[in-house]
Structure formats: C-alpha cells, structure tokens
C-alpha cells in the first residue's frame, strides 16, 4: 500500500513538473476530506528516493532476518533503504500504527470490522439480514429491505395473505385490483415459480476492483476519488455490478449483466430477491453459509451458486502447493456446506457448483504488459508486480502469478482435480430440498465471445490487481452461463411469467418503479 501511494505521489510530481510536497497536496485535495489524514503522512518525501526506499525508510516496509529485500523498482544501494530523518520515521509510524484512532475513521473502522466478521449488514434494525443502507454489507449485497422495522418483511418471502394490505416481500407488488377484487400478488405471481439467487463466493464473486484512475496520474482529478468512500465501505468490492447479483448500471467500465437481472426479467415477481455472500481472502463455505437469509417455511426457493473459482489453490505462501486444498478436504468442505444449506433452503431450490478457473490465462496474457503504475515511465510490468507481491508473501495467487511455468501447470492440475471433486459431488450426492448441478467456469467461452466482439484477452482481467475478472468478463460470463442453463438445465430457471408486461404497465401508471 505504501509503495502504491508513494509511486502515485512521485508520478504526480513528475507529470505536473512540481515538487513532491505540491504533489502530496494535490493528491490530498483530490481525496474526500475524511481520508486526507492518511496521505499527509507522506509530506516529507524526498524526490530523489524511489517508492521502495521511502517505504523502507518509513518502516512501513521491512526486511525480516533471512528474508529477501522486497522491491518493486530497480534496486538501489542497500544502505539507502535505511537512511532517513528520524523525525520522519517517528511521525509516520505514529500515524500509521493508529489509523483507526482518527476521529473521522474510528467509527468507520469499527463498522468495517463488524461486517468483515459477520458478513451481515451493519445497519439492520429488525435483524432480518436485510438493510435500507447500500454499503457495509447493505443492499449492494442483498435485496433492499422495504420495512426495516418488521423482520417478517424482507425480499424473497412468500407473500403474507397475498400482500393485500402491504408489501411483505419487497417486490413492489401489493394491493387489490379494483376491477375484480383479486390481489395483485395473487393475480401476477401465483404459480409463477418465484425464486431468488444467492451467491456463495470468493473475491471474484464479490467483484473485487481497484479503480485504475486512482493510480493513473495522467487522468487523475477529484472526480477520480469520488467513489472512494463507497468503495472503502464495500471492502473494495462491487457486488452491485457483479455477474451473479449485479443490478445497477456499471460505473467501473463495461456494462452490467447478471443472473439476477435475467431471472428478474423472466419473472418480475423476483424483484430484489438476491444475496451476494462472498468474501475477499481465504474462503470458508460453512461460516459464509450461516450468513444466508432464508427461512425454510416462509420464503421462496432459491438458486444458489457455489463459486470459489480460485480460492482453494490460491495463496501467498512460499510453499504454495502445500497450502492448497486437497481433493479430500474439498469434498468434506463442500458436502458440509451443502448439508447446512439443506437445513435452510426451502424445498424446490437448486444449487450450482462452479468449477475452478484455469489461471494460467493470467500470466499468459498480462506478464509482459505495463501495469497502470508503469505506464507513465514504462518501467513496471505485471511480471514485476507479481514478483514484488510474491516476495512480500501477499500474492493473491503464488501458484499462477509466477514466471515458474512448472508451478503454474501444477496449480492448474490441482484446480482441475478439485473441479472434478465438485463434478462428482453433483453426480453422486443427493439432498432433500435441492438438486445439485456442476458447471465448468466459462473462461474459454467468455474469451471467445470477447474476441468475436473485437476485444483482447487481457481486457478480461482487472488492470490494477492483475488477477480478478474485469467488469467485461463478468457481463460476458453471465451471457455464457445463461445459455448453458437454458440448454442443459432449463428447470433451474423456471418458466417465464406471462404477466410481466402487465406488472410493468401498472407500475408505470402509478409512477412506481
């Protein structure tokens, strides 16, 4: 983090032909007020020191005994990593060791800690796991609650008395048709097979994204950081644009298409019935499953997508192979999660197990390209970034983001073994309340579709981290997944509701949405 920030400051000074102090002030003026304290730590940077030297001098980067010296830029004399004014060290260490003690950040930090632990909305008055607030695991992650004072009112529930008097499932359909006295919910949704969509996923499912404009000084302005508060309180995830649960027009490039939007288009009664229960970092299915909001007796069935497309083989350890999930562990973990789901999901639900991705695609298409930080001076490739993260042991995937071709192949071999475990579970295991299907991760088909549209494969990868699927990949992946479901398992999607046009017409007449 330090190296990224200092690199941006140095490049701002270079681009605007200014002092480093002026560049720091410029960056601080771009960043929303409550976050400016963080960047002011760097006001005393010496322009002659590159980002690695500065961050080692600030003691934010260090070299443990017996460990290599990690650096992103060309390595200067070793001694220069440890020479800096003691006053600068003291001020920076004090500031960074207690970031969450800043008055404007302490409350926010506590909120972030809560949602990281629980995967539940921070603002949820009635405790039904739905919220009227967008971030902090709010309605960007789950359908928006329409009555946060009544836990019996939430997206996805079966209508209470056909919602004659109020909207108990938040799909916007309630009241009685004055022409015939039939409740709208009964008229439009009875027998429609309403169902929600739930994702149990990793950081790819959460749609992790760091905006490249935060690091591209040639385009940087205050507008570049306008979304910083929202991104921070969503854990740098953008589930509202994701492949499974996206529902808002994308503001991070590409376009939004999702399984939820297609199900909603197929049956307007499914409005707001979505849950994205995903997690950055090491994924554990059972704890995430407990964050599921579904009542077996009161709610509609759901389509659950289980998608850990790389987490079981990706880690930042030096002996990365030893820390990968084994086939035996994979079987145990997934079956445990499915048994828990069987105790929570209403009868008639479906579970789709998604296979792991072949991550060799990442190195093959990015390693020799310039990272956003390296585009100004053409000095940092993705290969260099991967090596830097690997040295720090914080690589999102040491097995794939490496120049070691043998290790990349071994990682893909393990991923295939684990995908085969999922395939076997779908074939052999049965559950009382849902059926199980297996689907390969559609990377190859997505890349083919993008090539037909004139795109390049590297555009399917997030530009800053060089690891996660981009917004374009998410939207195209939805299309591929939908076609697969239509062709092979149409029963999962249910029939199309013939009353969709009438529902939309009534909403329009009433000025609703």
mmCIF file of C-alpha atoms in Angstrom, residues 15-381:
data_model
loop_
_atom_site.group_PDB
_atom_site.id
_atom_site.type_symbol
_atom_site.label_atom_id
_atom_site.label_comp_id
_atom_site.label_asym_id
_atom_site.label_seq_id
_atom_site.Cartn_x
_atom_site.Cartn_y
_atom_site.Cartn_z
ATOM 1 C CA UNK A 15 3.557 14.803 -14.575
ATOM 2 C CA UNK A 16 2.835 18.302 -13.252
ATOM 3 C CA UNK A 17 6.534 19.239 -13.019
ATOM 4 C CA UNK A 18 6.091 20.148 -9.371
ATOM 5 C CA UNK A 19 7.706 19.442 -6.042
ATOM 6 C CA UNK A 20 6.831 16.312 -4.134
ATOM 7 C CA UNK A 21 5.253 18.483 -1.453
ATOM 8 C CA UNK A 22 2.980 20.058 -4.070
ATOM 9 C CA UNK A 23 2.127 16.592 -5.407
ATOM 10 C CA UNK A 24 1.129 15.421 -1.920
ATOM 11 C CA UNK A 25 -1.107 18.471 -1.518
ATOM 12 C CA UNK A 26 -2.606 17.824 -4.929
ATOM 13 C CA UNK A 27 -3.396 14.211 -4.031
ATOM 14 C CA UNK A 28 -4.826 15.257 -0.662
ATOM 15 C CA UNK A 29 -7.097 17.746 -2.401
ATOM 16 C CA UNK A 30 -8.349 15.011 -4.723
ATOM 17 C CA UNK A 31 -9.244 12.657 -1.862
ATOM 18 C CA UNK A 32 -12.501 13.144 0.107
ATOM 19 C CA UNK A 33 -11.959 15.065 3.348
ATOM 20 C CA UNK A 34 -12.279 12.268 5.897
ATOM 21 C CA UNK A 35 -9.488 10.286 4.197
ATOM 22 C CA UNK A 36 -6.966 13.113 3.720
ATOM 23 C CA UNK A 37 -5.183 12.444 7.009
ATOM 24 C CA UNK A 38 -3.715 9.256 5.569
ATOM 25 C CA UNK A 39 -1.981 10.851 2.591
ATOM 26 C CA UNK A 40 -0.490 13.729 4.608
ATOM 27 C CA UNK A 41 1.898 11.283 6.265
ATOM 28 C CA UNK A 42 3.932 11.469 3.059
ATOM 29 C CA UNK A 43 4.531 15.241 3.033
ATOM 30 C CA UNK A 44 8.262 14.903 3.794
ATOM 31 C CA UNK A 45 9.124 12.553 0.923
ATOM 32 C CA UNK A 46 12.433 13.255 -0.794
ATOM 33 C CA UNK A 47 12.012 13.269 -4.563
ATOM 34 C CA UNK A 48 15.393 11.607 -5.008
ATOM 35 C CA UNK A 49 14.194 8.490 -3.201
ATOM 36 C CA UNK A 50 12.068 5.973 -5.093
ATOM 37 C CA UNK A 51 8.942 4.424 -3.565
ATOM 38 C CA UNK A 52 10.732 1.341 -2.239
ATOM 39 C CA UNK A 53 13.344 3.463 -0.448
ATOM 40 C CA UNK A 54 10.738 5.796 1.027
ATOM 41 C CA UNK A 55 8.574 2.966 2.372
ATOM 42 C CA UNK A 56 11.527 1.153 3.906
ATOM 43 C CA UNK A 57 12.648 4.457 5.414
ATOM 44 C CA UNK A 58 9.196 4.971 6.900
ATOM 45 C CA UNK A 59 9.485 1.465 8.395
ATOM 46 C CA UNK A 60 6.222 0.524 6.683
ATOM 47 C CA UNK A 61 8.173 -1.993 4.621
ATOM 48 C CA UNK A 62 10.827 -4.073 6.340
ATOM 49 C CA UNK A 63 13.206 -6.931 5.694
ATOM 50 C CA UNK A 64 12.900 -9.765 8.167
ATOM 51 C CA UNK A 65 16.082 -11.684 9.046
ATOM 52 C CA UNK A 66 16.820 -14.318 6.455
ATOM 53 C CA UNK A 67 14.218 -12.942 4.034
ATOM 54 C CA UNK A 68 14.859 -11.244 0.670
ATOM 55 C CA UNK A 69 14.630 -7.465 0.309
ATOM 56 C CA UNK A 70 11.330 -6.841 -1.495
ATOM 57 C CA UNK A 71 11.233 -4.002 -4.006
ATOM 58 C CA UNK A 72 9.061 -3.055 -6.975
ATOM 59 C CA UNK A 73 11.512 -0.699 -8.694
ATOM 60 C CA UNK A 74 15.110 -1.251 -9.724
ATOM 61 C CA UNK A 75 17.093 -1.875 -6.564
ATOM 62 C CA UNK A 76 19.347 0.995 -5.411
ATOM 63 C CA UNK A 77 22.214 0.638 -2.947
ATOM 64 C CA UNK A 78 21.020 -1.383 0.031
ATOM 65 C CA UNK A 79 22.143 1.256 2.532
ATOM 66 C CA UNK A 80 19.727 3.785 1.048
ATOM 67 C CA UNK A 81 16.795 1.676 2.191
ATOM 68 C CA UNK A 82 17.556 2.521 5.788
ATOM 69 C CA UNK A 83 18.625 6.181 5.754
ATOM 70 C CA UNK A 84 16.009 8.778 6.553
ATOM 71 C CA UNK A 85 15.417 11.520 9.101
ATOM 72 C CA UNK A 86 14.393 10.075 12.465
ATOM 73 C CA UNK A 87 11.661 12.703 12.738
ATOM 74 C CA UNK A 88 10.059 11.374 9.527
ATOM 75 C CA UNK A 89 10.153 7.819 10.868
ATOM 76 C CA UNK A 90 8.572 8.782 14.154
ATOM 77 C CA UNK A 91 5.768 10.847 12.615
ATOM 78 C CA UNK A 92 4.870 8.186 10.065
ATOM 79 C CA UNK A 93 4.962 5.262 12.427
ATOM 80 C CA UNK A 94 2.707 7.100 14.850
ATOM 81 C CA UNK A 95 0.224 7.982 12.112
ATOM 82 C CA UNK A 96 0.042 4.548 10.535
ATOM 83 C CA UNK A 97 0.055 2.465 13.690
ATOM 84 C CA UNK A 98 -3.221 4.040 14.765
ATOM 85 C CA UNK A 99 -5.116 4.849 11.585
ATOM 86 C CA UNK A 100 -8.393 3.848 13.207
ATOM 87 C CA UNK A 101 -7.910 6.304 16.088
ATOM 88 C CA UNK A 102 -8.535 9.266 13.790
ATOM 89 C CA UNK A 103 -11.901 10.722 14.898
ATOM 90 C CA UNK A 104 -13.453 10.524 11.455
ATOM 91 C CA UNK A 105 -12.228 6.971 10.825
ATOM 92 C CA UNK A 106 -12.643 5.224 14.186
ATOM 93 C CA UNK A 107 -16.384 4.621 13.819
ATOM 94 C CA UNK A 108 -15.962 3.546 10.214
ATOM 95 C CA UNK A 109 -13.185 1.123 11.176
ATOM 96 C CA UNK A 110 -15.408 -0.480 13.798
ATOM 97 C CA UNK A 111 -18.190 -0.855 11.248
ATOM 98 C CA UNK A 112 -15.796 -2.473 8.795
ATOM 99 C CA UNK A 113 -14.578 -4.892 11.481
ATOM 100 C CA UNK A 114 -18.169 -5.911 12.234
ATOM 101 C CA UNK A 115 -19.147 -6.645 8.648
ATOM 102 C CA UNK A 116 -15.864 -8.477 7.988
ATOM 103 C CA UNK A 117 -16.584 -10.776 10.904
ATOM 104 C CA UNK A 118 -20.279 -11.367 10.370
ATOM 105 C CA UNK A 119 -20.860 -10.859 6.611
ATOM 106 C CA UNK A 120 -24.150 -9.283 7.737
ATOM 107 C CA UNK A 121 -25.472 -5.746 7.189
ATOM 108 C CA UNK A 122 -24.235 -3.275 9.767
ATOM 109 C CA UNK A 123 -27.482 -1.307 9.598
ATOM 110 C CA UNK A 124 -30.304 -3.807 10.114
ATOM 111 C CA UNK A 125 -32.830 -2.609 12.677
ATOM 112 C CA UNK A 126 -35.136 -5.638 12.608
ATOM 113 C CA UNK A 127 -32.411 -8.288 12.324
ATOM 114 C CA UNK A 128 -33.743 -9.993 9.187
ATOM 115 C CA UNK A 129 -30.313 -9.724 7.443
ATOM 116 C CA UNK A 130 -31.569 -7.067 5.001
ATOM 117 C CA UNK A 131 -30.900 -3.342 5.088
ATOM 118 C CA UNK A 132 -32.018 0.038 3.745
ATOM 119 C CA UNK A 133 -28.376 1.231 3.620
ATOM 120 C CA UNK A 134 -26.316 0.464 0.484
ATOM 121 C CA UNK A 135 -22.823 -0.394 1.732
ATOM 122 C CA UNK A 136 -21.362 -2.125 4.815
ATOM 123 C CA UNK A 137 -22.987 -5.334 3.523
ATOM 124 C CA UNK A 138 -26.230 -3.460 2.878
ATOM 125 C CA UNK A 139 -28.387 -3.565 -0.234
ATOM 126 C CA UNK A 140 -25.429 -3.568 -2.603
ATOM 127 C CA UNK A 141 -25.054 -7.140 -1.335
ATOM 128 C CA UNK A 142 -28.685 -8.171 -0.723
ATOM 129 C CA UNK A 143 -32.078 -7.026 -1.908
ATOM 130 C CA UNK A 144 -33.137 -3.759 -0.325
ATOM 131 C CA UNK A 145 -35.414 -4.074 2.704
ATOM 132 C CA UNK A 146 -38.691 -2.187 2.330
ATOM 133 C CA UNK A 147 -39.542 -2.192 6.050
ATOM 134 C CA UNK A 148 -36.573 -2.331 8.415
ATOM 135 C CA UNK A 149 -38.858 -2.282 11.456
ATOM 136 C CA UNK A 150 -40.521 -5.628 10.733
ATOM 137 C CA UNK A 151 -38.450 -8.806 10.420
ATOM 138 C CA UNK A 152 -41.361 -10.579 8.728
ATOM 139 C CA UNK A 153 -40.967 -8.186 5.775
ATOM 140 C CA UNK A 154 -37.984 -8.908 3.540
ATOM 141 C CA UNK A 155 -37.100 -9.817 -0.057
ATOM 142 C CA UNK A 156 -37.759 -13.417 -1.064
ATOM 143 C CA UNK A 157 -40.541 -14.348 1.345
ATOM 144 C CA UNK A 158 -43.821 -15.843 0.241
ATOM 145 C CA UNK A 159 -46.499 -13.126 0.313
ATOM 146 C CA UNK A 160 -48.455 -12.713 3.525
ATOM 147 C CA UNK A 161 -52.159 -13.060 2.649
ATOM 148 C CA UNK A 162 -51.235 -12.228 -0.948
ATOM 149 C CA UNK A 163 -49.999 -8.821 0.223
ATOM 150 C CA UNK A 164 -53.466 -7.346 0.229
ATOM 151 C CA UNK A 165 -52.561 -4.569 2.650
ATOM 152 C CA UNK A 166 -48.777 -4.204 2.377
ATOM 153 C CA UNK A 167 -45.713 -5.461 0.524
ATOM 154 C CA UNK A 168 -44.305 -8.303 2.644
ATOM 155 C CA UNK A 169 -41.638 -9.436 0.134
ATOM 156 C CA UNK A 170 -40.427 -6.047 -1.132
ATOM 157 C CA UNK A 171 -41.049 -6.868 -4.799
ATOM 158 C CA UNK A 172 -43.284 -3.807 -5.181
ATOM 159 C CA UNK A 173 -46.448 -5.831 -5.861
ATOM 160 C CA UNK A 174 -49.273 -5.411 -3.327
ATOM 161 C CA UNK A 175 -52.861 -4.248 -3.004
ATOM 162 C CA UNK A 176 -56.049 -5.330 -4.761
ATOM 163 C CA UNK A 177 -57.162 -4.797 -8.353
ATOM 164 C CA UNK A 178 -60.308 -2.635 -8.044
ATOM 165 C CA UNK A 179 -61.712 -4.108 -11.247
ATOM 166 C CA UNK A 180 -62.116 -7.658 -9.958
ATOM 167 C CA UNK A 181 -61.084 -7.591 -6.287
ATOM 168 C CA UNK A 182 -58.193 -10.017 -6.826
ATOM 169 C CA UNK A 183 -54.921 -9.171 -5.020
ATOM 170 C CA UNK A 184 -52.207 -8.163 -7.487
ATOM 171 C CA UNK A 185 -49.709 -10.575 -5.926
ATOM 172 C CA UNK A 186 -52.126 -13.481 -6.402
ATOM 173 C CA UNK A 187 -53.037 -12.426 -9.930
ATOM 174 C CA UNK A 188 -49.470 -11.929 -11.132
ATOM 175 C CA UNK A 189 -47.287 -14.206 -9.004
ATOM 176 C CA UNK A 190 -49.360 -17.252 -8.011
ATOM 177 C CA UNK A 191 -47.844 -20.275 -9.711
ATOM 178 C CA UNK A 192 -45.072 -18.163 -11.254
ATOM 179 C CA UNK A 193 -42.355 -20.173 -9.519
ATOM 180 C CA UNK A 194 -40.715 -17.155 -7.890
ATOM 181 C CA UNK A 195 -37.172 -17.785 -6.666
ATOM 182 C CA UNK A 196 -34.163 -15.796 -5.602
ATOM 183 C CA UNK A 197 -30.487 -16.037 -6.469
ATOM 184 C CA UNK A 198 -27.748 -16.494 -3.860
ATOM 185 C CA UNK A 199 -24.000 -16.473 -4.417
ATOM 186 C CA UNK A 200 -21.560 -18.182 -2.062
ATOM 187 C CA UNK A 201 -18.282 -16.965 -3.473
ATOM 188 C CA UNK A 202 -14.802 -15.559 -3.076
ATOM 189 C CA UNK A 203 -13.370 -12.164 -4.056
ATOM 190 C CA UNK A 204 -14.181 -12.769 -7.729
ATOM 191 C CA UNK A 205 -17.842 -13.288 -6.825
ATOM 192 C CA UNK A 206 -17.768 -10.176 -4.625
ATOM 193 C CA UNK A 207 -16.357 -8.441 -7.716
ATOM 194 C CA UNK A 208 -13.144 -7.005 -6.269
ATOM 195 C CA UNK A 209 -11.997 -3.917 -8.141
ATOM 196 C CA UNK A 210 -9.500 -1.126 -7.506
ATOM 197 C CA UNK A 211 -10.249 1.726 -9.948
ATOM 198 C CA UNK A 212 -7.242 2.260 -12.256
ATOM 199 C CA UNK A 213 -7.930 6.014 -12.228
ATOM 200 C CA UNK A 214 -6.694 6.000 -8.610
ATOM 201 C CA UNK A 215 -3.224 5.236 -9.989
ATOM 202 C CA UNK A 216 -3.191 6.857 -13.420
ATOM 203 C CA UNK A 217 -1.798 10.343 -12.861
ATOM 204 C CA UNK A 218 -2.343 11.488 -16.448
ATOM 205 C CA UNK A 219 -6.114 11.293 -15.862
ATOM 206 C CA UNK A 220 -6.296 11.957 -12.120
ATOM 207 C CA UNK A 221 -8.651 14.539 -10.619
ATOM 208 C CA UNK A 222 -11.003 14.929 -7.672
ATOM 209 C CA UNK A 223 -13.590 13.055 -9.738
ATOM 210 C CA UNK A 224 -11.275 10.017 -9.750
ATOM 211 C CA UNK A 225 -11.759 9.553 -5.996
ATOM 212 C CA UNK A 226 -15.430 10.453 -5.708
ATOM 213 C CA UNK A 227 -16.282 6.761 -5.218
ATOM 214 C CA UNK A 228 -13.612 6.189 -2.532
ATOM 215 C CA UNK A 229 -15.984 6.237 0.494
ATOM 216 C CA UNK A 230 -18.385 3.812 -1.175
ATOM 217 C CA UNK A 231 -15.563 1.516 -2.308
ATOM 218 C CA UNK A 232 -13.993 1.505 1.156
ATOM 219 C CA UNK A 233 -17.246 0.626 2.928
ATOM 220 C CA UNK A 234 -17.866 -2.142 0.373
ATOM 221 C CA UNK A 235 -14.423 -3.676 1.060
ATOM 222 C CA UNK A 236 -13.249 -2.646 -2.448
ATOM 223 C CA UNK A 237 -15.930 -4.957 -3.829
ATOM 224 C CA UNK A 238 -18.673 -4.006 -6.283
ATOM 225 C CA UNK A 239 -21.367 -6.715 -5.937
ATOM 226 C CA UNK A 240 -23.953 -4.320 -7.377
ATOM 227 C CA UNK A 241 -22.239 -4.823 -10.770
ATOM 228 C CA UNK A 242 -21.321 -8.492 -10.416
ATOM 229 C CA UNK A 243 -22.007 -11.467 -12.662
ATOM 230 C CA UNK A 244 -24.488 -13.127 -10.314
ATOM 231 C CA UNK A 245 -26.150 -10.342 -8.295
ATOM 232 C CA UNK A 246 -25.458 -7.128 -10.238
ATOM 233 C CA UNK A 247 -28.438 -4.795 -10.523
ATOM 234 C CA UNK A 248 -27.095 -1.235 -11.118
ATOM 235 C CA UNK A 249 -25.605 0.262 -14.269
ATOM 236 C CA UNK A 250 -21.844 -0.130 -14.078
ATOM 237 C CA UNK A 251 -19.723 2.898 -13.234
ATOM 238 C CA UNK A 252 -16.421 0.983 -13.454
ATOM 239 C CA UNK A 253 -16.366 0.277 -17.177
ATOM 240 C CA UNK A 254 -18.139 -2.262 -19.343
ATOM 241 C CA UNK A 255 -21.779 -2.941 -18.593
ATOM 242 C CA UNK A 256 -23.830 -4.830 -16.014
ATOM 243 C CA UNK A 257 -25.454 -8.149 -16.785
ATOM 244 C CA UNK A 258 -26.230 -10.732 -14.138
ATOM 245 C CA UNK A 259 -28.108 -13.904 -13.380
ATOM 246 C CA UNK A 260 -30.337 -11.902 -11.028
ATOM 247 C CA UNK A 261 -31.292 -9.386 -13.730
ATOM 248 C CA UNK A 262 -32.122 -12.167 -16.166
ATOM 249 C CA UNK A 263 -34.223 -14.025 -13.592
ATOM 250 C CA UNK A 264 -35.991 -10.764 -12.750
ATOM 251 C CA UNK A 265 -36.668 -10.115 -16.430
ATOM 252 C CA UNK A 266 -38.080 -13.638 -16.691
ATOM 253 C CA UNK A 267 -40.284 -13.189 -13.629
ATOM 254 C CA UNK A 268 -40.897 -9.659 -12.353
ATOM 255 C CA UNK A 269 -42.070 -11.165 -9.038
ATOM 256 C CA UNK A 270 -38.385 -11.948 -8.279
ATOM 257 C CA UNK A 271 -37.619 -8.248 -7.786
ATOM 258 C CA UNK A 272 -34.972 -7.662 -5.051
ATOM 259 C CA UNK A 273 -34.554 -11.369 -4.265
ATOM 260 C CA UNK A 274 -30.754 -11.519 -4.335
ATOM 261 C CA UNK A 275 -27.920 -12.250 -1.909
ATOM 262 C CA UNK A 276 -24.190 -11.973 -2.508
ATOM 263 C CA UNK A 277 -22.460 -13.780 0.358
ATOM 264 C CA UNK A 278 -18.869 -13.570 -0.786
ATOM 265 C CA UNK A 279 -15.592 -12.857 0.927
ATOM 266 C CA UNK A 280 -12.199 -11.452 -0.009
ATOM 267 C CA UNK A 281 -9.284 -13.592 1.087
ATOM 268 C CA UNK A 282 -9.350 -17.187 2.240
ATOM 269 C CA UNK A 283 -12.825 -18.637 1.705
ATOM 270 C CA UNK A 284 -14.643 -20.952 4.098
ATOM 271 C CA UNK A 285 -18.036 -22.095 2.863
ATOM 272 C CA UNK A 286 -19.634 -23.148 6.142
ATOM 273 C CA UNK A 287 -19.252 -19.817 8.000
ATOM 274 C CA UNK A 288 -20.438 -17.917 4.923
ATOM 275 C CA UNK A 289 -23.455 -20.170 4.578
ATOM 276 C CA UNK A 290 -24.567 -19.135 8.067
ATOM 277 C CA UNK A 291 -24.969 -15.585 6.742
ATOM 278 C CA UNK A 292 -27.685 -16.840 4.395
ATOM 279 C CA UNK A 293 -31.055 -15.146 4.844
ATOM 280 C CA UNK A 294 -33.613 -17.834 4.003
ATOM 281 C CA UNK A 295 -36.500 -19.221 6.016
ATOM 282 C CA UNK A 296 -37.437 -22.745 5.006
ATOM 283 C CA UNK A 297 -41.105 -22.277 5.898
ATOM 284 C CA UNK A 298 -41.783 -18.648 4.940
ATOM 285 C CA UNK A 299 -39.556 -17.935 1.926
ATOM 286 C CA UNK A 300 -39.443 -18.872 -1.751
ATOM 287 C CA UNK A 301 -36.905 -21.386 -3.118
ATOM 288 C CA UNK A 302 -33.543 -20.094 -4.339
ATOM 289 C CA UNK A 303 -30.857 -20.783 -6.909
ATOM 290 C CA UNK A 304 -27.558 -20.957 -5.008
ATOM 291 C CA UNK A 305 -24.314 -20.552 -6.943
ATOM 292 C CA UNK A 306 -21.308 -22.039 -5.149
ATOM 293 C CA UNK A 307 -18.319 -20.422 -6.876
ATOM 294 C CA UNK A 308 -14.834 -20.474 -5.356
ATOM 295 C CA UNK A 309 -13.090 -20.230 -8.683
ATOM 296 C CA UNK A 310 -9.534 -19.998 -7.354
ATOM 297 C CA UNK A 311 -9.509 -19.727 -3.600
ATOM 298 C CA UNK A 312 -8.734 -23.379 -2.929
ATOM 299 C CA UNK A 313 -5.495 -23.240 -4.900
ATOM 300 C CA UNK A 314 -4.541 -19.576 -4.429
ATOM 301 C CA UNK A 315 -2.450 -18.345 -1.512
ATOM 302 C CA UNK A 316 0.609 -16.173 -0.974
ATOM 303 C CA UNK A 317 2.799 -18.729 0.770
ATOM 304 C CA UNK A 318 6.256 -19.609 -0.491
ATOM 305 C CA UNK A 319 5.376 -23.312 -0.364
ATOM 306 C CA UNK A 320 2.092 -22.589 -2.101
ATOM 307 C CA UNK A 321 1.388 -26.194 -3.158
ATOM 308 C CA UNK A 322 1.440 -27.355 0.458
ATOM 309 C CA UNK A 323 -1.259 -24.806 1.350
ATOM 310 C CA UNK A 324 -3.690 -25.729 -1.420
ATOM 311 C CA UNK A 325 -6.900 -27.559 -0.608
ATOM 312 C CA UNK A 326 -6.614 -31.299 -1.209
ATOM 313 C CA UNK A 327 -9.341 -33.237 -3.047
ATOM 314 C CA UNK A 328 -10.284 -34.946 0.243
ATOM 315 C CA UNK A 329 -10.601 -31.592 2.023
ATOM 316 C CA UNK A 330 -12.578 -30.172 -0.886
ATOM 317 C CA UNK A 331 -15.101 -32.988 -0.701
ATOM 318 C CA UNK A 332 -15.520 -32.593 3.041
ATOM 319 C CA UNK A 333 -15.821 -28.791 2.961
ATOM 320 C CA UNK A 334 -18.369 -28.681 0.165
ATOM 321 C CA UNK A 335 -20.548 -31.503 1.462
ATOM 322 C CA UNK A 336 -20.571 -29.835 4.887
ATOM 323 C CA UNK A 337 -21.746 -26.580 3.315
ATOM 324 C CA UNK A 338 -24.392 -28.372 1.253
ATOM 325 C CA UNK A 339 -25.757 -30.162 4.298
ATOM 326 C CA UNK A 340 -26.097 -26.832 6.060
ATOM 327 C CA UNK A 341 -27.897 -25.395 3.019
ATOM 328 C CA UNK A 342 -30.228 -28.388 3.050
ATOM 329 C CA UNK A 343 -31.316 -27.353 6.549
ATOM 330 C CA UNK A 344 -32.022 -23.774 5.450
ATOM 331 C CA UNK A 345 -33.207 -23.688 1.847
ATOM 332 C CA UNK A 346 -36.899 -24.097 1.030
ATOM 333 C CA UNK A 347 -37.860 -27.200 -0.888
ATOM 334 C CA UNK A 348 -37.542 -26.856 -4.657
ATOM 335 C CA UNK A 349 -34.269 -24.922 -4.558
ATOM 336 C CA UNK A 350 -31.271 -25.566 -6.809
ATOM 337 C CA UNK A 351 -27.511 -25.487 -6.176
ATOM 338 C CA UNK A 352 -24.962 -24.995 -8.950
ATOM 339 C CA UNK A 353 -21.334 -25.882 -8.193
ATOM 340 C CA UNK A 354 -18.952 -23.863 -10.358
ATOM 341 C CA UNK A 355 -15.572 -25.361 -11.226
ATOM 342 C CA UNK A 356 -12.254 -23.637 -10.674
ATOM 343 C CA UNK A 357 -10.716 -21.393 -13.324
ATOM 344 C CA UNK A 358 -7.543 -22.231 -15.253
ATOM 345 C CA UNK A 359 -5.483 -19.289 -14.001
ATOM 346 C CA UNK A 360 -2.640 -19.751 -16.491
ATOM 347 C CA UNK A 361 -4.711 -17.310 -18.524
ATOM 348 C CA UNK A 362 -3.434 -14.513 -16.233
ATOM 349 C CA UNK A 363 0.302 -14.873 -16.814
ATOM 350 C CA UNK A 364 -0.115 -15.746 -20.460
ATOM 351 C CA UNK A 365 -1.993 -12.525 -21.216
ATOM 352 C CA UNK A 366 -0.527 -9.981 -18.773
ATOM 353 C CA UNK A 367 3.033 -10.751 -17.696
ATOM 354 C CA UNK A 368 4.792 -8.540 -20.270
ATOM 355 C CA UNK A 369 2.240 -5.700 -20.277
ATOM 356 C CA UNK A 370 2.711 -2.489 -18.312
ATOM 357 C CA UNK A 371 0.770 -2.109 -15.081
ATOM 358 C CA UNK A 372 -1.105 1.233 -14.590
ATOM 359 C CA UNK A 373 1.732 2.337 -12.286
ATOM 360 C CA UNK A 374 4.250 1.594 -15.028
ATOM 361 C CA UNK A 375 2.504 3.213 -17.974
ATOM 362 C CA UNK A 376 3.910 6.737 -17.454
ATOM 363 C CA UNK A 377 7.570 5.687 -17.451
ATOM 364 C CA UNK A 378 7.169 2.219 -18.964
ATOM 365 C CA UNK A 379 9.005 0.739 -16.002
ATOM 366 C CA UNK A 380 6.649 -1.704 -14.214
ATOM 367 C CA UNK A 381 5.238 -4.802 -15.880
#
